Amino acid sequence: MKTNIALVGFMGTGKTSMGQVLAKKLIWQFVEVDALIEQMAGKSTPDIFAQDGEIAFRELEIEAIKQVARGKKQVIACGGGVVLNTINIARLKKTSVLILLTASPETVLKRTSADRDSRPMLTAASDPATRIRELLKYRRPYYERAADFTINTSKHSLEQITDQIIEKLRNYEGFNFQG
Ligand code: S3P
């Protein structure tokens, strides 16, 4: 029986804000995988990328997912690159329903433009719009392969999307709201 909800998807698709609303509604714990990684490393995500490199970040991410996948009654906001490692997907799938959040490249650009400095995958790009399109194109199959179901977050309010997710989970065999 699956007793966690894991939100996956590209940067700026609303995993954190959705996750917080959903966790509050279910009275479950909200877990941000990036925050766990930063805690483990003792430094910020941009510092991990700058000082230790992306591979070191991905190794910490694998460890963070391993830890979090053991828990129960959690809404887990995964970083945008979690799905790139099949071991992460396999571990999450044992205990969690994976919900893919999507948004148009324009929405992603708008949502990420204010805090691009905190997103190393976008910081160095001279043309962020093109970078977002390229990354999205490359990653789409990874996201789709990981997802149990998909929700587009571009067009609806957080409340509407939360209700959509809860409705879908009610009909999802093998998921238990009671944890
Ligand atoms: C990343 C997304 C970020 C964070 C890191 C790498 C990615 O998380 O894990 O900067 O590769 O897409 P968010 O999706 O929460 O911004």
Tab-separated table of C-alpha atoms and ligand atoms in Angstrom:
chain	number	residue	atom	x	y	z
A	1	MET	CA	0.000	0.000	0.000
A	2	LYS	CA	1.366	3.447	-0.955
A	3	THR	CA	1.333	5.994	1.836
A	4	ASN	CA	3.175	9.026	0.421
A	5	ILE	CA	2.570	11.459	-2.404
A	6	ALA	CA	5.644	12.451	-4.404
A	7	LEU	CA	5.394	15.494	-6.654
A	8	VAL	CA	7.755	15.369	-9.618
A	9	GLY	CA	8.214	17.739	-12.530
A	10	PHE	CA	10.311	20.521	-13.963
A	11	MET	CA	11.407	23.605	-12.031
A	12	GLY	CA	8.585	26.091	-11.697
A	13	THR	CA	5.740	23.629	-12.102
A	14	GLY	CA	4.558	24.303	-8.544
A	15	LYS	CA	5.855	21.270	-6.641
A	16	THR	CA	6.679	23.253	-3.494
A	17	SER	CA	3.598	25.466	-3.349
A	18	MET	CA	1.279	22.590	-4.327
A	19	GLY	CA	2.978	20.266	-1.888
A	20	GLN	CA	2.528	22.676	1.007
A	21	VAL	CA	-1.186	23.154	0.308
A	22	LEU	CA	-1.748	19.424	-0.190
A	23	ALA	CA	0.124	18.478	2.997
A	24	LYS	CA	-1.863	21.021	5.006
A	25	LYS	CA	-5.135	19.697	3.635
A	26	LEU	CA	-4.267	16.075	4.387
A	27	ILE	CA	-2.562	16.974	7.682
A	28	TRP	CA	0.523	15.156	6.435
A	29	GLN	CA	4.170	16.119	6.678
A	30	PHE	CA	5.581	18.258	3.869
A	31	VAL	CA	9.109	17.263	2.814
A	32	GLU	CA	11.210	19.270	0.386
A	33	VAL	CA	13.961	17.038	-1.005
A	34	ASP	CA	16.203	20.009	-1.873
A	35	ALA	CA	16.011	21.215	1.750
A	36	LEU	CA	17.033	17.762	2.955
A	37	ILE	CA	20.003	17.770	0.560
A	38	GLU	CA	21.068	21.225	1.784
A	39	GLN	CA	20.831	20.010	5.367
A	40	MET	CA	22.959	16.952	4.557
A	41	ALA	CA	25.582	19.058	2.755
A	42	GLY	CA	25.493	21.959	5.180
A	43	LYS	CA	25.285	24.402	2.272
A	44	SER	CA	22.894	25.775	-0.318
A	45	THR	CA	22.073	24.077	-3.630
A	46	PRO	CA	23.962	26.729	-5.682
A	47	ASP	CA	27.012	26.241	-3.420
A	48	ILE	CA	26.882	22.446	-3.827
A	49	PHE	CA	26.783	22.841	-7.623
A	50	ALA	CA	29.516	25.510	-7.647
A	51	GLN	CA	31.917	23.891	-5.173
A	52	ASP	CA	31.299	20.160	-5.578
A	53	GLY	CA	29.626	19.854	-8.990
A	54	GLU	CA	26.334	18.453	-10.249
A	55	ILE	CA	27.369	14.810	-9.772
A	56	ALA	CA	27.954	15.413	-6.043
A	57	PHE	CA	24.510	17.025	-5.855
A	58	ARG	CA	22.916	14.012	-7.609
A	59	GLU	CA	24.626	11.628	-5.172
A	60	LEU	CA	23.200	13.539	-2.218
A	61	GLU	CA	19.838	13.543	-3.977
A	62	ILE	CA	19.923	9.735	-4.255
A	63	GLU	CA	20.662	9.495	-0.509
A	64	ALA	CA	17.899	11.994	0.355
A	65	ILE	CA	15.344	10.078	-1.729
A	66	LYS	CA	16.407	6.807	-0.077
A	67	GLN	CA	15.729	8.329	3.355
A	68	VAL	CA	12.472	10.030	2.521
A	69	ALA	CA	11.008	7.034	0.667
A	70	ARG	CA	11.060	5.085	3.940
A	71	GLY	CA	8.580	7.450	5.617
A	72	LYS	CA	4.787	7.570	5.681
A	73	LYS	CA	2.080	10.206	5.321
A	74	GLN	CA	4.347	12.675	3.570
A	75	VAL	CA	3.883	14.973	0.627
A	76	ILE	CA	7.322	14.963	-0.990
A	77	ALA	CA	8.345	17.820	-3.272
A	78	CYS	CA	11.125	16.367	-5.437
A	79	GLY	CA	13.740	18.470	-7.200
A	80	GLY	CA	13.306	18.719	-10.966
A	81	GLY	CA	16.120	16.264	-11.691
A	82	VAL	CA	15.091	13.438	-9.324
A	83	VAL	CA	13.558	11.433	-12.187
A	84	LEU	CA	16.875	11.309	-14.089
A	85	ASN	CA	18.091	8.465	-11.877
A	86	THR	CA	16.075	5.263	-12.178
A	87	ILE	CA	17.091	4.237	-8.645
A	88	ASN	CA	15.197	7.271	-7.312
A	89	ILE	CA	12.061	6.343	-9.224
A	90	ALA	CA	12.250	2.723	-8.075
A	91	ARG	CA	12.650	3.747	-4.427
A	92	LEU	CA	9.879	6.319	-4.530
A	93	LYS	CA	7.477	3.966	-6.297
A	94	LYS	CA	7.648	1.436	-3.475
A	95	THR	CA	5.925	3.800	-1.042
A	96	SER	CA	4.571	6.744	-3.040
A	97	VAL	CA	2.166	7.682	-5.772
A	98	LEU	CA	4.125	9.847	-8.209
A	99	ILE	CA	2.266	12.851	-9.526
A	100	LEU	CA	3.779	14.759	-12.416
A	101	LEU	CA	3.113	18.491	-12.379
A	102	THR	CA	3.462	20.213	-15.736
A	103	ALA	CA	3.391	23.812	-16.958
A	104	SER	CA	4.052	25.489	-20.288
A	105	PRO	CA	7.626	26.733	-20.957
A	106	GLU	CA	6.270	30.302	-20.754
A	107	THR	CA	4.811	29.658	-17.298
A	108	VAL	CA	8.060	28.000	-16.163
A	109	LEU	CA	10.056	31.006	-17.411
A	110	LYS	CA	7.771	33.426	-15.582
A	111	ARG	CA	7.785	31.428	-12.339
A	112	THR	CA	11.558	30.918	-12.283
A	113	SER	CA	12.696	34.357	-13.448
A	114	ALA	CA	12.615	35.962	-9.985
A	115	ASP	CA	14.886	33.398	-8.340
A	116	ARG	CA	17.032	32.113	-11.188
A	117	ASP	CA	20.158	32.506	-9.032
A	118	SER	CA	18.942	29.739	-6.733
A	119	ARG	CA	18.541	27.351	-9.700
A	120	PRO	CA	21.964	26.293	-10.962
A	121	MET	CA	20.478	24.476	-13.964
A	122	LEU	CA	19.300	27.868	-15.268
A	123	THR	CA	21.753	30.375	-13.781
A	124	ALA	CA	24.466	30.137	-16.424
A	125	ALA	CA	22.103	30.203	-19.412
A	126	SER	CA	22.451	33.319	-21.553
A	127	ASP	CA	19.018	32.572	-22.978
A	128	PRO	CA	16.880	31.008	-20.204
A	129	ALA	CA	13.836	30.515	-22.462
A	130	THR	CA	15.845	28.316	-24.856
A	131	ARG	CA	17.527	26.484	-21.965
A	132	ILE	CA	14.120	25.693	-20.444
A	133	ARG	CA	12.791	24.381	-23.783
A	134	GLU	CA	15.878	22.203	-24.325
A	135	LEU	CA	15.853	20.755	-20.817
A	136	LEU	CA	12.114	20.130	-20.989
A	137	LYS	CA	12.471	18.330	-24.311
A	138	TYR	CA	15.256	16.121	-22.990
A	139	ARG	CA	13.535	15.370	-19.708
A	140	ARG	CA	9.933	14.851	-20.854
A	141	PRO	CA	10.315	11.055	-21.354
A	142	TYR	CA	11.876	10.723	-17.884
A	143	TYR	CA	8.992	12.592	-16.265
A	144	GLU	CA	6.376	10.664	-18.191
A	145	ARG	CA	7.946	7.320	-17.420
A	146	ALA	CA	8.026	8.109	-13.695
A	147	ALA	CA	4.493	9.461	-13.356
A	148	ASP	CA	1.421	7.610	-12.132
A	149	PHE	CA	-0.644	10.558	-13.314
A	150	THR	CA	-0.180	14.094	-14.569
A	151	ILE	CA	-1.679	17.442	-13.590
A	152	ASN	CA	-1.213	20.675	-15.558
A	153	THR	CA	-0.681	23.549	-13.143
A	154	SER	CA	-0.687	26.418	-15.664
A	155	LYS	CA	-4.393	27.053	-15.767
A	156	HIS	CA	-5.893	26.432	-12.329
A	157	SER	CA	-5.583	27.766	-8.802
A	158	LEU	CA	-3.684	25.870	-6.100
A	159	GLU	CA	-6.995	25.006	-4.416
A	160	GLN	CA	-8.492	23.610	-7.648
A	161	ILE	CA	-5.386	21.544	-8.350
A	162	THR	CA	-5.297	20.174	-4.794
A	163	ASP	CA	-8.912	19.069	-5.166
A	164	GLN	CA	-8.116	17.446	-8.534
A	165	ILE	CA	-5.222	15.512	-6.963
A	166	ILE	CA	-7.301	14.330	-4.000
A	167	GLU	CA	-10.091	13.231	-6.347
A	168	LYS	CA	-7.654	11.247	-8.504
A	169	LEU	CA	-6.094	9.625	-5.430
A	170	ARG	CA	-9.492	8.507	-4.148
A	171	ASN	CA	-9.842	6.440	-7.314
A	172	TYR	CA	-6.266	5.219	-7.267
A	173	GLU	CA	-6.074	1.597	-6.316
A	174	GLY	CA	-3.272	0.824	-3.876
A	175	PHE	CA	-3.195	4.261	-2.237
A	176	ASN	CA	-4.171	4.736	1.384
A	177	PHE	CA	-5.043	8.178	2.786
A	178	GLN	CA	-4.806	6.771	6.298
A	179	GLY	CA	-1.101	6.068	5.811
B	1	S3P	C1	17.061	20.857	-10.398
B	1	S3P	C2	15.944	21.391	-9.802
B	1	S3P	C3	15.962	22.033	-8.481
B	1	S3P	C4	17.132	21.508	-7.637
B	1	S3P	C5	18.412	21.626	-8.405
B	1	S3P	C6	18.388	20.839	-9.715
B	1	S3P	C7	16.954	20.234	-11.737
B	1	S3P	O1	14.750	21.776	-7.796
B	1	S3P	O2	16.928	20.179	-7.260
B	1	S3P	O3	18.647	22.985	-8.640
B	1	S3P	O4	17.892	19.546	-12.169
B	1	S3P	O5	15.896	20.430	-12.396
B	1	S3P	P1	13.338	22.502	-8.158
B	1	S3P	O6	12.714	21.709	-9.269
B	1	S3P	O7	12.571	22.382	-6.888
B	1	S3P	O8	13.641	23.916	-8.536
